[in-house]
mmCIF file of C-alpha atoms in Angstrom:
data_model
loop_
_atom_site.group_PDB
_atom_site.id
_atom_site.type_symbol
_atom_site.label_atom_id
_atom_site.label_comp_id
_atom_site.label_asym_id
_atom_site.label_seq_id
_atom_site.Cartn_x
_atom_site.Cartn_y
_atom_site.Cartn_z
ATOM 1 C CA MET A 170 -12.392 -111.387 20.597
ATOM 2 C CA SER A 171 -9.029 -112.683 19.428
ATOM 3 C CA GLU A 172 -6.702 -114.086 22.038
ATOM 4 C CA LEU A 173 -3.485 -112.196 22.746
ATOM 5 C CA LEU A 174 -0.445 -113.992 21.385
ATOM 6 C CA LEU A 175 2.639 -114.001 23.607
ATOM 7 C CA THR A 176 6.011 -115.505 22.819
ATOM 8 C CA VAL A 177 7.337 -118.215 25.110
ATOM 9 C CA THR A 178 9.943 -115.702 26.314
ATOM 10 C CA ASP A 179 7.224 -113.183 27.184
ATOM 11 C CA GLN A 180 5.271 -115.821 29.074
ATOM 12 C CA LYS A 181 8.346 -117.003 30.997
ATOM 13 C CA LEU A 182 9.550 -113.517 31.930
ATOM 14 C CA LEU A 183 6.101 -112.271 32.965
ATOM 15 C CA ARG A 184 5.886 -115.366 35.155
ATOM 16 C CA PHE A 185 9.270 -114.466 36.637
ATOM 17 C CA ALA A 186 7.930 -110.977 37.431
ATOM 18 C CA TYR A 187 4.846 -112.581 39.009
ATOM 19 C CA GLU A 188 7.070 -114.715 41.220
ATOM 20 C CA GLN A 189 8.804 -111.536 42.373
ATOM 21 C CA ALA A 190 5.400 -110.103 43.258
ATOM 22 C CA VAL A 191 4.561 -113.247 45.247
ATOM 23 C CA ILE A 192 7.817 -112.902 47.203
ATOM 24 C CA SER A 193 6.828 -109.353 48.170
ATOM 25 C CA TYR A 194 3.294 -110.488 49.083
ATOM 26 C CA ARG A 195 4.727 -113.130 51.414
ATOM 27 C CA GLN A 196 6.874 -110.430 53.050
ATOM 28 C CA ASP A 197 3.694 -108.413 53.738
ATOM 29 C CA GLY A 198 4.805 -105.965 51.050
ATOM 30 C CA VAL A 199 3.078 -104.550 47.986
ATOM 31 C CA PRO A 200 2.897 -107.431 45.461
ATOM 32 C CA VAL A 201 4.230 -105.882 42.266
ATOM 33 C CA GLY A 202 7.198 -107.468 40.501
ATOM 34 C CA ALA A 203 9.272 -106.544 37.458
ATOM 35 C CA VAL A 204 11.944 -107.916 35.139
ATOM 36 C CA LEU A 205 14.186 -106.045 32.678
ATOM 37 C CA ALA A 206 15.316 -108.153 29.737
ATOM 38 C CA ASP A 207 17.218 -107.974 26.490
ATOM 39 C CA GLY A 208 15.413 -110.600 24.427
ATOM 40 C CA ASN A 209 15.458 -113.723 26.591
ATOM 41 C CA GLU A 210 18.362 -112.493 28.735
ATOM 42 C CA ILE A 211 17.310 -111.224 32.169
ATOM 43 C CA LEU A 212 19.286 -108.078 33.038
ATOM 44 C CA SER A 213 17.691 -107.362 36.409
ATOM 45 C CA TYR A 214 14.560 -107.981 38.445
ATOM 46 C CA GLY A 215 12.900 -106.713 41.583
ATOM 47 C CA HIS A 216 9.709 -106.031 43.465
ATOM 48 C CA ASN A 217 8.062 -103.283 45.455
ATOM 49 C CA GLN A 218 10.116 -102.540 48.588
ATOM 50 C CA ARG A 219 7.954 -99.894 50.303
ATOM 51 C CA VAL A 220 7.401 -102.028 53.387
ATOM 52 C CA GLN A 221 10.644 -103.997 53.292
ATOM 53 C CA ASN A 222 12.979 -100.974 52.885
ATOM 54 C CA GLN A 223 10.618 -98.220 54.070
ATOM 55 C CA ASP A 224 11.164 -96.758 50.595
ATOM 56 C CA PRO A 225 8.226 -94.975 48.906
ATOM 57 C CA THR A 226 10.053 -94.756 45.559
ATOM 58 C CA ALA A 227 10.721 -98.507 45.366
ATOM 59 C CA HIS A 228 7.815 -99.555 43.181
ATOM 60 C CA GLY A 229 8.484 -102.847 41.418
ATOM 61 C CA GLU A 230 9.697 -101.211 38.217
ATOM 62 C CA ILE A 231 12.006 -98.752 40.015
ATOM 63 C CA ASP A 232 13.472 -101.527 42.198
ATOM 64 C CA CYS A 233 14.136 -103.583 39.062
ATOM 65 C CA LEU A 234 15.827 -100.667 37.253
ATOM 66 C CA ARG A 235 17.876 -99.902 40.376
ATOM 67 C CA ASN A 236 19.042 -103.492 40.633
ATOM 68 C CA GLY A 237 20.221 -103.256 37.014
ATOM 69 C CA LYS A 238 22.799 -100.648 38.080
ATOM 70 C CA ARG A 239 24.300 -98.181 35.607
ATOM 71 C CA ARG A 240 23.576 -98.470 31.909
ATOM 72 C CA VAL A 241 24.092 -95.991 29.070
ATOM 73 C CA ARG A 242 21.013 -96.900 26.979
ATOM 74 C CA TYR A 243 17.820 -98.959 27.328
ATOM 75 C CA ASP A 244 16.837 -99.094 23.643
ATOM 76 C CA GLY A 245 15.613 -102.499 22.542
ATOM 77 C CA LEU A 246 14.955 -103.704 26.088
ATOM 78 C CA THR A 247 11.654 -105.008 27.484
ATOM 79 C CA LEU A 248 10.346 -104.318 30.987
ATOM 80 C CA TYR A 249 7.902 -106.874 32.361
ATOM 81 C CA THR A 250 5.684 -105.688 35.201
ATOM 82 C CA THR A 251 2.786 -107.428 36.901
ATOM 83 C CA LEU A 252 0.725 -104.210 37.199
ATOM 84 C CA SER A 253 0.152 -101.242 34.891
ATOM 85 C CA PRO A 254 2.795 -98.569 35.674
ATOM 86 C CA CYS A 255 1.978 -95.574 37.868
ATOM 87 C CA MET A 256 3.026 -92.120 36.640
ATOM 88 C CA MET A 257 6.462 -92.314 38.327
ATOM 89 C CA CYS A 258 7.223 -95.660 36.716
ATOM 90 C CA ALA A 259 5.761 -94.645 33.342
ATOM 91 C CA GLY A 260 7.944 -91.536 33.507
ATOM 92 C CA ALA A 261 11.002 -93.667 34.257
ATOM 93 C CA ILE A 262 10.236 -95.948 31.287
ATOM 94 C CA ILE A 263 9.972 -92.925 28.960
ATOM 95 C CA GLN A 264 12.999 -91.076 30.354
ATOM 96 C CA PHE A 265 15.210 -94.172 30.198
ATOM 97 C CA GLY A 266 14.025 -94.912 26.666
ATOM 98 C CA ILE A 267 12.841 -98.472 27.325
ATOM 99 C CA SER A 268 11.358 -99.713 24.056
ATOM 100 C CA ARG A 269 8.721 -102.189 25.165
ATOM 101 C CA VAL A 270 6.651 -102.951 28.254
ATOM 102 C CA VAL A 271 4.692 -106.132 28.957
ATOM 103 C CA VAL A 272 2.018 -105.427 31.578
ATOM 104 C CA GLY A 273 0.505 -108.317 33.536
ATOM 105 C CA GLU A 274 -2.782 -106.542 34.095
ATOM 106 C CA ASN A 275 -4.459 -103.133 34.249
ATOM 107 C CA ARG A 276 -7.773 -104.072 35.910
ATOM 108 C CA ASN A 277 -6.778 -103.349 39.503
ATOM 109 C CA PHE A 278 -4.941 -100.159 38.501
ATOM 110 C CA ALA A 279 -5.407 -98.519 35.110
ATOM 111 C CA GLY A 280 -1.953 -96.930 35.159
ATOM 112 C CA ASN A 281 -0.674 -95.046 32.151
ATOM 113 C CA ILE A 282 -0.853 -97.280 29.081
ATOM 114 C CA ASP A 283 -1.940 -94.550 26.633
ATOM 115 C CA PHE A 284 0.646 -92.147 28.024
ATOM 116 C CA LEU A 285 3.404 -94.687 27.378
ATOM 117 C CA ARG A 286 2.145 -95.384 23.857
ATOM 118 C CA SER A 287 1.914 -91.666 23.068
ATOM 119 C CA HIS A 288 5.654 -91.496 23.814
ATOM 120 C CA GLY A 289 6.456 -94.326 21.418
ATOM 121 C CA VAL A 290 6.669 -97.174 23.912
ATOM 122 C CA GLU A 291 5.282 -100.516 22.677
ATOM 123 C CA VAL A 292 2.911 -101.799 25.370
ATOM 124 C CA VAL A 293 1.394 -105.277 25.597
ATOM 125 C CA VAL A 294 -1.348 -105.754 28.208
ATOM 126 C CA VAL A 295 -1.674 -109.447 29.016
ATOM 127 C CA ASP A 296 -4.685 -109.529 31.389
ATOM 128 C CA ASP A 297 -3.022 -112.366 33.299
ATOM 129 C CA GLU A 298 -5.370 -114.058 35.763
ATOM 130 C CA ASP A 299 -2.718 -114.798 38.384
ATOM 131 C CA CYS A 300 -1.526 -111.170 38.356
ATOM 132 C CA ILE A 301 -5.142 -109.980 38.637
ATOM 133 C CA ASP A 302 -5.968 -112.321 41.518
ATOM 134 C CA LEU A 303 -2.806 -111.550 43.503
ATOM 135 C CA MET A 304 -3.354 -107.791 43.306
ATOM 136 C CA ALA A 305 -7.092 -108.054 43.982
ATOM 137 C CA ASN A 306 -6.423 -110.114 47.099
ATOM 138 C CA PHE A 307 -3.833 -107.606 48.290
ATOM 139 C CA ILE A 308 -6.114 -104.599 47.738
ATOM 140 C CA HIS A 309 -8.908 -106.401 49.592
ATOM 141 C CA GLU A 310 -6.622 -107.333 52.490
ATOM 142 C CA ARG A 311 -4.548 -104.151 52.766
ATOM 143 C CA PRO A 312 -6.530 -101.190 51.348
ATOM 144 C CA ASP A 313 -4.526 -98.853 53.614
ATOM 145 C CA LEU A 314 -1.152 -99.978 52.258
ATOM 146 C CA TRP A 315 -2.352 -99.902 48.659
ATOM 147 C CA ASP A 316 -3.740 -96.383 49.150
ATOM 148 C CA GLU A 317 -0.390 -95.301 50.600
ATOM 149 C CA ASP A 318 1.571 -96.839 47.716
ATOM 150 C CA ILE A 319 -0.251 -94.694 45.144
ATOM 151 C CA ALA A 320 -0.829 -91.759 47.542
ATOM 152 C CA GLY A 321 -4.537 -92.161 46.936
ATOM 153 C CA ARG A 322 -4.145 -91.236 43.272
ATOM 154 C CA THR A 323 -5.833 -94.011 41.322
ATOM 155 C CA TYR A 324 -5.750 -91.765 38.244
ATOM 156 C CA VAL A 325 -3.354 -88.891 37.667
ATOM 157 C CA MET B 253 10.522 -57.885 33.126
ATOM 158 C CA SER B 254 9.503 -58.104 36.755
ATOM 159 C CA GLU B 255 11.838 -59.887 39.141
ATOM 160 C CA LEU B 256 10.650 -63.171 40.651
ATOM 161 C CA LEU B 257 9.738 -62.840 44.317
ATOM 162 C CA LEU B 258 10.800 -65.689 46.600
ATOM 163 C CA THR B 259 10.080 -66.021 50.301
ATOM 164 C CA VAL B 260 13.046 -66.250 52.671
ATOM 165 C CA THR B 261 12.092 -69.913 53.269
ATOM 166 C CA ASP B 262 12.166 -70.622 49.526
ATOM 167 C CA GLN B 263 15.570 -68.953 49.205
ATOM 168 C CA LYS B 264 16.992 -70.883 52.182
ATOM 169 C CA LEU B 265 15.657 -74.274 51.112
ATOM 170 C CA LEU B 266 16.707 -73.889 47.484
ATOM 171 C CA ARG B 267 20.170 -73.008 48.816
ATOM 172 C CA PHE B 268 20.079 -76.179 50.911
ATOM 173 C CA ALA B 269 19.255 -78.169 47.770
ATOM 174 C CA TYR B 270 22.148 -76.442 45.973
ATOM 175 C CA GLU B 271 24.524 -77.451 48.776
ATOM 176 C CA GLN B 272 23.378 -81.060 48.270
ATOM 177 C CA ALA B 273 24.211 -80.709 44.569
ATOM 178 C CA VAL B 274 27.670 -79.377 45.447
ATOM 179 C CA ILE B 275 28.290 -82.385 47.723
ATOM 180 C CA SER B 276 27.494 -84.696 44.796
ATOM 181 C CA TYR B 277 29.720 -82.655 42.440
ATOM 182 C CA ARG B 278 32.642 -83.016 44.866
ATOM 183 C CA GLN B 279 32.044 -86.777 44.909
ATOM 184 C CA ASP B 280 32.357 -86.808 41.089
ATOM 185 C CA GLY B 281 28.606 -87.447 40.911
ATOM 186 C CA VAL B 282 25.806 -85.747 39.026
ATOM 187 C CA PRO B 283 25.261 -82.373 40.777
ATOM 188 C CA VAL B 284 21.508 -82.254 41.337
ATOM 189 C CA GLY B 285 20.149 -81.778 44.855
ATOM 190 C CA ALA B 286 16.656 -81.725 46.350
ATOM 191 C CA VAL B 287 14.808 -80.929 49.564
ATOM 192 C CA LEU B 288 11.260 -81.906 50.607
ATOM 193 C CA ALA B 289 9.658 -79.472 53.032
ATOM 194 C CA ASP B 290 6.436 -78.742 54.849
ATOM 195 C CA GLY B 291 6.557 -74.959 55.073
ATOM 196 C CA ASN B 292 9.933 -74.184 56.633
ATOM 197 C CA GLU B 293 10.330 -77.678 58.093
ATOM 198 C CA ILE B 294 12.737 -79.893 56.148
ATOM 199 C CA LEU B 295 11.337 -83.436 55.899
ATOM 200 C CA SER B 296 14.124 -84.966 53.820
ATOM 201 C CA TYR B 297 16.892 -84.096 51.381
ATOM 202 C CA GLY B 298 19.217 -85.830 48.988
ATOM 203 C CA HIS B 299 21.201 -85.673 45.785
ATOM 204 C CA ASN B 300 21.814 -87.718 42.667
ATOM 205 C CA GLN B 301 23.504 -91.024 43.596
ATOM 206 C CA ARG B 302 24.072 -92.580 40.150
ATOM 207 C CA VAL B 303 27.834 -92.660 40.572
ATOM 208 C CA GLN B 304 27.970 -93.008 44.353
ATOM 209 C CA ASN B 305 25.501 -95.937 44.598
ATOM 210 C CA GLN B 306 25.612 -97.165 40.980
ATOM 211 C CA ASP B 307 21.879 -96.422 40.974
ATOM 212 C CA PRO B 308 20.304 -95.102 37.747
ATOM 213 C CA THR B 309 17.001 -94.299 39.483
ATOM 214 C CA ALA B 310 18.621 -92.125 42.166
ATOM 215 C CA HIS B 311 18.088 -88.724 40.600
ATOM 216 C CA GLY B 312 18.194 -85.936 43.199
ATOM 217 C CA GLU B 313 14.419 -85.813 43.622
ATOM 218 C CA ILE B 314 14.033 -89.612 43.937
ATOM 219 C CA ASP B 315 16.895 -89.813 46.446
ATOM 220 C CA CYS B 316 15.233 -87.067 48.502
ATOM 221 C CA LEU B 317 11.828 -88.798 48.440
ATOM 222 C CA ARG B 318 13.466 -92.111 49.324
ATOM 223 C CA ASN B 319 15.246 -90.541 52.291
ATOM 224 C CA GLY B 320 11.869 -89.262 53.511
ATOM 225 C CA LYS B 321 10.754 -92.866 54.028
ATOM 226 C CA ARG B 322 7.067 -93.849 54.141
ATOM 227 C CA ARG B 323 4.371 -91.202 54.130
ATOM 228 C CA VAL B 324 0.630 -91.474 53.448
ATOM 229 C CA ARG B 325 0.165 -88.108 51.656
ATOM 230 C CA TYR B 326 2.299 -85.327 50.168
ATOM 231 C CA ASP B 327 -0.391 -82.667 49.821
ATOM 232 C CA GLY B 328 0.762 -79.219 50.869
ATOM 233 C CA LEU B 329 4.456 -80.086 50.624
ATOM 234 C CA THR B 330 7.088 -78.337 48.509
ATOM 235 C CA LEU B 331 9.920 -80.075 46.675
ATOM 236 C CA TYR B 332 12.987 -77.939 45.969
ATOM 237 C CA THR B 333 15.249 -79.154 43.182
ATOM 238 C CA THR B 334 18.265 -77.505 41.607
ATOM 239 C CA LEU B 335 17.364 -78.664 38.074
ATOM 240 C CA SER B 336 14.078 -78.989 36.179
ATOM 241 C CA PRO B 337 12.678 -82.522 36.742
ATOM 242 C CA CYS B 338 13.133 -85.263 34.159
ATOM 243 C CA MET B 339 10.087 -87.347 33.190
ATOM 244 C CA MET B 340 10.709 -89.948 35.923
ATOM 245 C CA CYS B 341 10.929 -87.283 38.621
ATOM 246 C CA ALA B 342 8.012 -85.272 37.210
ATOM 247 C CA GLY B 343 5.992 -88.491 37.211
ATOM 248 C CA ALA B 344 6.930 -89.126 40.847
ATOM 249 C CA ILE B 345 5.864 -85.590 41.826
ATOM 250 C CA ILE B 346 2.475 -86.088 40.156
ATOM 251 C CA GLN B 347 1.894 -89.638 41.442
ATOM 252 C CA PHE B 348 2.828 -88.677 45.007
ATOM 253 C CA GLY B 349 0.607 -85.599 44.827
ATOM 254 C CA ILE B 350 3.295 -83.071 45.809
ATOM 255 C CA SER B 351 1.619 -79.659 45.643
ATOM 256 C CA ARG B 352 4.481 -77.325 44.777
ATOM 257 C CA VAL B 353 7.915 -77.506 43.159
ATOM 258 C CA VAL B 354 10.619 -74.840 43.284
ATOM 259 C CA VAL B 355 13.072 -75.386 40.410
ATOM 260 C CA GLY B 356 16.534 -73.849 40.600
ATOM 261 C CA GLU B 357 16.899 -73.601 36.827
ATOM 262 C CA ASN B 358 15.683 -75.013 33.535
ATOM 263 C CA ARG B 359 18.357 -73.650 31.177
ATOM 264 C CA ASN B 360 20.674 -76.661 31.192
ATOM 265 C CA PHE B 361 17.752 -79.085 30.997
ATOM 266 C CA ALA B 362 14.241 -77.985 30.056
ATOM 267 C CA GLY B 363 12.597 -80.820 31.975
ATOM 268 C CA ASN B 364 8.838 -81.009 32.283
ATOM 269 C CA ILE B 365 7.540 -77.744 33.734
ATOM 270 C CA ASP B 366 4.402 -77.559 31.557
ATOM 271 C CA PHE B 367 3.637 -81.233 32.167
ATOM 272 C CA LEU B 368 3.733 -80.659 35.938
ATOM 273 C CA ARG B 369 1.529 -77.572 35.664
ATOM 274 C CA SER B 370 -0.983 -79.408 33.463
ATOM 275 C CA HIS B 371 -1.403 -81.862 36.351
ATOM 276 C CA GLY B 372 -2.099 -79.109 38.864
ATOM 277 C CA VAL B 373 1.374 -78.784 40.388
ATOM 278 C CA GLU B 374 2.431 -75.219 41.266
ATOM 279 C CA VAL B 375 5.892 -74.685 39.769
ATOM 280 C CA VAL B 376 8.244 -71.780 40.458
ATOM 281 C CA VAL B 377 11.311 -71.533 38.205
ATOM 282 C CA VAL B 378 13.967 -69.446 39.951
ATOM 283 C CA ASP B 379 16.688 -69.165 37.277
ATOM 284 C CA ASP B 380 19.318 -69.281 40.036
ATOM 285 C CA GLU B 381 22.797 -68.372 38.800
ATOM 286 C CA ASP B 382 24.681 -70.746 41.112
ATOM 287 C CA CYS B 383 22.471 -73.676 40.039
ATOM 288 C CA ILE B 384 22.973 -72.737 36.382
ATOM 289 C CA ASP B 385 26.771 -72.424 36.718
ATOM 290 C CA LEU B 386 27.214 -75.677 38.657
ATOM 291 C CA MET B 387 25.240 -77.699 36.105
ATOM 292 C CA ALA B 388 26.850 -75.968 33.115
ATOM 293 C CA ASN B 389 30.314 -76.751 34.494
ATOM 294 C CA PHE B 390 29.350 -80.386 35.064
ATOM 295 C CA ILE B 391 27.894 -80.832 31.567
ATOM 296 C CA HIS B 392 31.059 -79.250 30.086
ATOM 297 C CA GLU B 393 33.366 -81.456 32.164
ATOM 298 C CA ARG B 394 31.410 -84.745 32.052
ATOM 299 C CA PRO B 395 29.208 -84.844 28.921
ATOM 300 C CA ASP B 396 29.352 -88.657 28.992
ATOM 301 C CA LEU B 397 27.991 -88.914 32.529
ATOM 302 C CA TRP B 398 25.304 -86.303 31.891
ATOM 303 C CA ASP B 399 24.219 -88.139 28.717
ATOM 304 C CA GLU B 400 24.019 -91.388 30.698
ATOM 305 C CA ASP B 401 21.958 -89.794 33.482
ATOM 306 C CA ILE B 402 19.201 -88.778 31.055
ATOM 307 C CA ALA B 403 19.785 -91.737 28.662
ATOM 308 C CA GLY B 404 20.425 -89.199 25.910
ATOM 309 C CA ARG B 405 16.846 -87.939 26.096
ATOM 310 C CA THR B 406 17.106 -84.190 26.498
ATOM 311 C CA TYR B 407 13.408 -83.952 25.623
ATOM 312 C CA VAL B 408 10.847 -86.707 26.050
#
């Protein structure tokens, strides 16, 4: 099996997203982080805020897009996320017209990779060990909170 | 053609959503409103906050779900929205497992009615004249803001 090749920018920005996820984990929140970038320029970043803000819509990707404030177009941008996007976040990526998504891992949650690709989004799945371990630990420790965050819908 | 039959609760709660849209319109915002209900009990409501909060993710449906704060399940609930849901909002409805959606109109924006139905969501499209007129006026007056709110993607 050939190894996935990532640019240095991709590696750095996925790591940045991972650090956002760690911040949320340390706040007893859901450990998913995200970064929106134009090439190597970070436009915004965020992490899941369900626990912190009592906000069920604040998945990592949504929090990141929210923090980016208003923008007319998202063409050419890359969204980095530590976990494969749920249907809400995949829908946001498609509706906003984000060109490319780098996904830390899709082992703990399959998400909607094919759905994104079928709408023309370029998706890179990294299978990052740190992202996998962080999420696996969280799901093991807080199955109730994880179940709540996806409303029990592992697949939709 | 047979006329659509709505319960009194459906009529009242769609009207409530419309009043939310009017509030946003008067604030120079995007005039889409939403209500989340369990039968005739209103759980939360909201409206598009793109302009008001500089938040691109705050479509009417997302703002309403956010205002509802944390919840373990959404089965059996109805979401009322003045305009057919975009892909982000349709994705949220599916991921959260909301059972039923009452849509004020889908003439000004087709949205994702079939997509919702294909995922088991019951969708009622009302074709409400007040919802149609409010949105048509907004799109005529602020084509730039409307284009920004859907990132130019009328269909996705």
